[in-house]
Amino acid sequence: MRLRLNLSGDWKIVEHPRQRMAMIPGPKPSHPAVLVAWGPLFPGSAGDPTILGQMLGIELGTGHLDVDPEEAEKTIDGWPYTEQSGRVVTNEKLVEERVAAVFRFAEWRGAVIARSFDPVCWMTVGPSVRAAFKAATPDWRGDGEIMCIADLYEPVVD
């Protein structure tokens, strides 16, 4: 089960076993201008409120994170999600824009983070990323993952 996120534009999609990433190439081939990463749905828990902070706080290096207040939103289909933005600043210089969201699909959660290493590119791409968050849906297909005891059932045929 995955978060279905449809990004419009010239995104390069990269599949990993537990994560899907979309990138817009930057001036250096090894460094994207914008990176969006999301993975499979996971069970909700009491730790849900800390997920946004954990996602926004990854790989800060020598910078510090200026965080905006959380915003409660709903997708087009009515699923609730919480979004939070932040900026990584090093030596008084903006180095990265970040936006993270946690979606609530009944007892399941989906998480996504967008990171922009190019503020000019983010000004044009950021609204479409947020529109993709607004249109996100759960993809309940299991991708072969066992989610309940019924998935283990194999009928006996005589």
GROMACS .gro file of C-alpha atoms in nm:
model
  158
    1MET     CA    1   0.000   0.000   0.000
    2ARG     CA    2   0.140   0.333  -0.104
    3LEU     CA    3   0.073   0.701  -0.111
    4ARG     CA    4  -0.030   0.792  -0.466
    5LEU     CA    5   0.126   1.126  -0.556
    6ASN     CA    6   0.103   1.258  -0.911
    7LEU     CA    7   0.354   1.529  -0.989
    8SER     CA    8   0.305   1.726  -1.308
    9GLY     CA    9   0.598   1.834  -1.521
   10ASP     CA   10   0.938   1.694  -1.607
   11TRP     CA   11   1.006   1.479  -1.302
   12LYS     CA   12   1.245   1.186  -1.311
   13ILE     CA   13   1.095   0.904  -1.102
   14VAL     CA   14   1.331   0.667  -0.920
   15GLU     CA   15   1.198   0.351  -0.752
   16HIS     CA   16   1.366   0.201  -0.446
   17PRO     CA   17   1.238  -0.101  -0.250
   18ARG     CA   18   1.079   0.108   0.028
   19GLN     CA   19   1.073   0.456  -0.127
   20ARG     CA   20   0.978   0.640  -0.444
   21MET     CA   21   1.157   0.961  -0.538
   22ALA     CA   22   1.089   1.226  -0.798
   23MET     CA   23   1.360   1.469  -0.902
   24ILE     CA   24   1.401   1.775  -1.117
   25PRO     CA   25   1.764   1.783  -1.235
   26GLY     CA   26   1.983   2.067  -1.115
   27PRO     CA   27   2.287   2.234  -1.266
   28LYS     CA   28   2.505   1.948  -1.140
   29PRO     CA   29   2.400   1.600  -1.259
   30SER     CA   30   2.468   1.453  -0.914
   31HIS     CA   31   2.257   1.712  -0.730
   32PRO     CA   32   1.884   1.763  -0.809
   33ALA     CA   33   1.723   2.108  -0.793
   34VAL     CA   34   1.412   1.958  -0.627
   35LEU     CA   35   1.364   1.617  -0.466
   36VAL     CA   36   1.032   1.470  -0.347
   37ALA     CA   37   1.041   1.140  -0.154
   38TRP     CA   38   0.759   0.918  -0.025
   39GLY     CA   39   0.715   0.557   0.073
   40PRO     CA   40   0.456   0.294   0.159
   41LEU     CA   41   0.169   0.357   0.395
   42PHE     CA   42   0.239   0.270   0.758
   43PRO     CA   43   0.018   0.212   1.065
   44GLY     CA   44  -0.075   0.523   1.263
   45SER     CA   45   0.058   0.558   1.615
   46ALA     CA   46   0.092   0.790   1.912
   47GLY     CA   47   0.418   0.913   1.752
   48ASP     CA   48   0.237   1.074   1.459
   49PRO     CA   49   0.288   1.434   1.581
   50THR     CA   50   0.667   1.397   1.576
   51ILE     CA   51   0.693   1.267   1.218
   52LEU     CA   52   0.687   1.611   1.052
   53GLY     CA   53   0.966   1.743   1.273
   54GLN     CA   54   1.175   1.433   1.210
   55MET     CA   55   1.135   1.462   0.833
   56LEU     CA   56   1.208   1.835   0.823
   57GLY     CA   57   1.512   1.794   1.049
   58ILE     CA   58   1.704   1.535   0.846
   59GLU     CA   59   2.049   1.611   0.706
   60LEU     CA   60   2.086   1.963   0.843
   61GLY     CA   61   2.464   1.961   0.840
   62THR     CA   62   2.594   2.288   0.982
   63GLY     CA   63   2.271   2.475   0.911
   64HIS     CA   64   1.971   2.540   1.129
   65LEU     CA   65   1.604   2.494   1.045
   66ASP     CA   66   1.351   2.778   1.052
   67VAL     CA   67   1.010   2.610   1.075
   68ASP     CA   68   0.666   2.750   0.996
   69PRO     CA   69   0.360   2.646   1.198
   70GLU     CA   70   0.185   2.323   1.101
   71GLU     CA   71  -0.117   2.359   0.874
   72ALA     CA   72  -0.414   2.120   0.889
   73GLU     CA   73  -0.540   2.050   0.537
   74LYS     CA   74  -0.772   1.811   0.352
   75THR     CA   75  -0.708   1.643   0.019
   76ILE     CA   76  -0.949   1.686  -0.270
   77ASP     CA   77  -1.108   1.354  -0.163
   78GLY     CA   78  -1.142   1.475   0.197
   79TRP     CA   79  -0.852   1.287   0.361
   80PRO     CA   80  -0.692   1.494   0.638
   81TYR     CA   81  -0.324   1.577   0.630
   82THR     CA   82  -0.085   1.805   0.812
   83GLU     CA   83   0.173   2.008   0.623
   84GLN     CA   84   0.473   2.199   0.754
   85SER     CA   85   0.736   2.408   0.577
   86GLY     CA   86   1.088   2.494   0.677
   87ARG     CA   87   1.403   2.653   0.549
   88VAL     CA   88   1.760   2.542   0.609
   89VAL     CA   89   1.983   2.843   0.672
   90THR     CA   90   2.362   2.836   0.695
   91ASN     CA   91   2.563   3.151   0.773
   92GLU     CA   92   2.252   3.366   0.723
   93LYS     CA   93   2.208   3.221   0.371
   94LEU     CA   94   1.907   3.017   0.257
   95VAL     CA   95   2.036   2.681   0.137
   96GLU     CA   96   1.721   2.472   0.112
   97GLU     CA   97   1.341   2.494   0.117
   98ARG     CA   98   1.151   2.198   0.267
   99VAL     CA   99   0.786   2.097   0.285
  100ALA     CA  100   0.669   1.780   0.460
  101ALA     CA  101   0.322   1.631   0.492
  102VAL     CA  102   0.167   1.343   0.685
  103PHE     CA  103  -0.160   1.205   0.547
  104ARG     CA  104  -0.419   1.019   0.755
  105PHE     CA  105  -0.601   0.744   0.566
  106ALA     CA  106  -0.817   0.583   0.837
  107GLU     CA  107  -0.566   0.392   1.057
  108TRP     CA  108  -0.288   0.427   0.796
  109ARG     CA  109  -0.044   0.712   0.742
  110GLY     CA  110   0.149   0.836   0.441
  111ALA     CA  111   0.446   1.070   0.458
  112VAL     CA  112   0.617   1.283   0.194
  113ILE     CA  113   0.894   1.541   0.197
  114ALA     CA  114   0.991   1.787  -0.074
  115ARG     CA  115   1.337   1.943  -0.065
  116SER     CA  116   1.449   2.223  -0.296
  117PHE     CA  117   1.816   2.304  -0.327
  118ASP     CA  118   1.741   2.583  -0.578
  119PRO     CA  119   1.518   2.863  -0.442
  120VAL     CA  120   1.448   3.001  -0.792
  121CYS     CA  121   1.332   2.660  -0.916
  122TRP     CA  122   1.119   2.618  -0.601
  123MET     CA  123   0.928   2.938  -0.679
  124THR     CA  124   0.799   2.777  -1.000
  125VAL     CA  125   0.776   2.413  -0.885
  126GLY     CA  126   0.657   2.461  -0.525
  127PRO     CA  127   0.291   2.534  -0.611
  128SER     CA  128   0.266   2.217  -0.825
  129VAL     CA  129   0.420   2.010  -0.544
  130ARG     CA  130   0.164   2.146  -0.299
  131ALA     CA  131  -0.113   2.077  -0.555
  132ALA     CA  132   0.011   1.715  -0.574
  133PHE     CA  133  -0.014   1.695  -0.193
  134LYS     CA  134  -0.372   1.827  -0.216
  135ALA     CA  135  -0.459   1.557  -0.473
  136ALA     CA  136  -0.281   1.267  -0.294
  137THR     CA  137  -0.474   0.944  -0.244
  138PRO     CA  138  -0.404   0.607  -0.085
  139ASP     CA  139  -0.320   0.320  -0.319
  140TRP     CA  140  -0.459   0.023  -0.128
  141ARG     CA  141  -0.303  -0.237  -0.357
  142GLY     CA  142  -0.060  -0.437  -0.145
  143ASP     CA  143   0.240  -0.460  -0.380
  144GLY     CA  144   0.280  -0.812  -0.241
  145GLU     CA  145   0.314  -0.690   0.116
  146ILE     CA  146   0.136  -0.889   0.386
  147MET     CA  147  -0.091  -0.653   0.574
  148CYS     CA  148  -0.327  -0.892   0.754
  149ILE     CA  149  -0.375  -1.261   0.830
  150ALA     CA  150  -0.611  -1.296   0.531
  151ASP     CA  151  -0.315  -1.220   0.299
  152LEU     CA  152  -0.151  -1.543   0.423
  153TYR     CA  153  -0.453  -1.762   0.341
  154GLU     CA  154  -0.395  -2.014   0.064
  155PRO     CA  155  -0.698  -2.229  -0.016
  156VAL     CA  156  -0.645  -2.606  -0.017
  157VAL     CA  157  -0.759  -2.766  -0.341
  158ASP     CA  158  -0.823  -3.141  -0.351
   0.00000   0.00000   0.00000
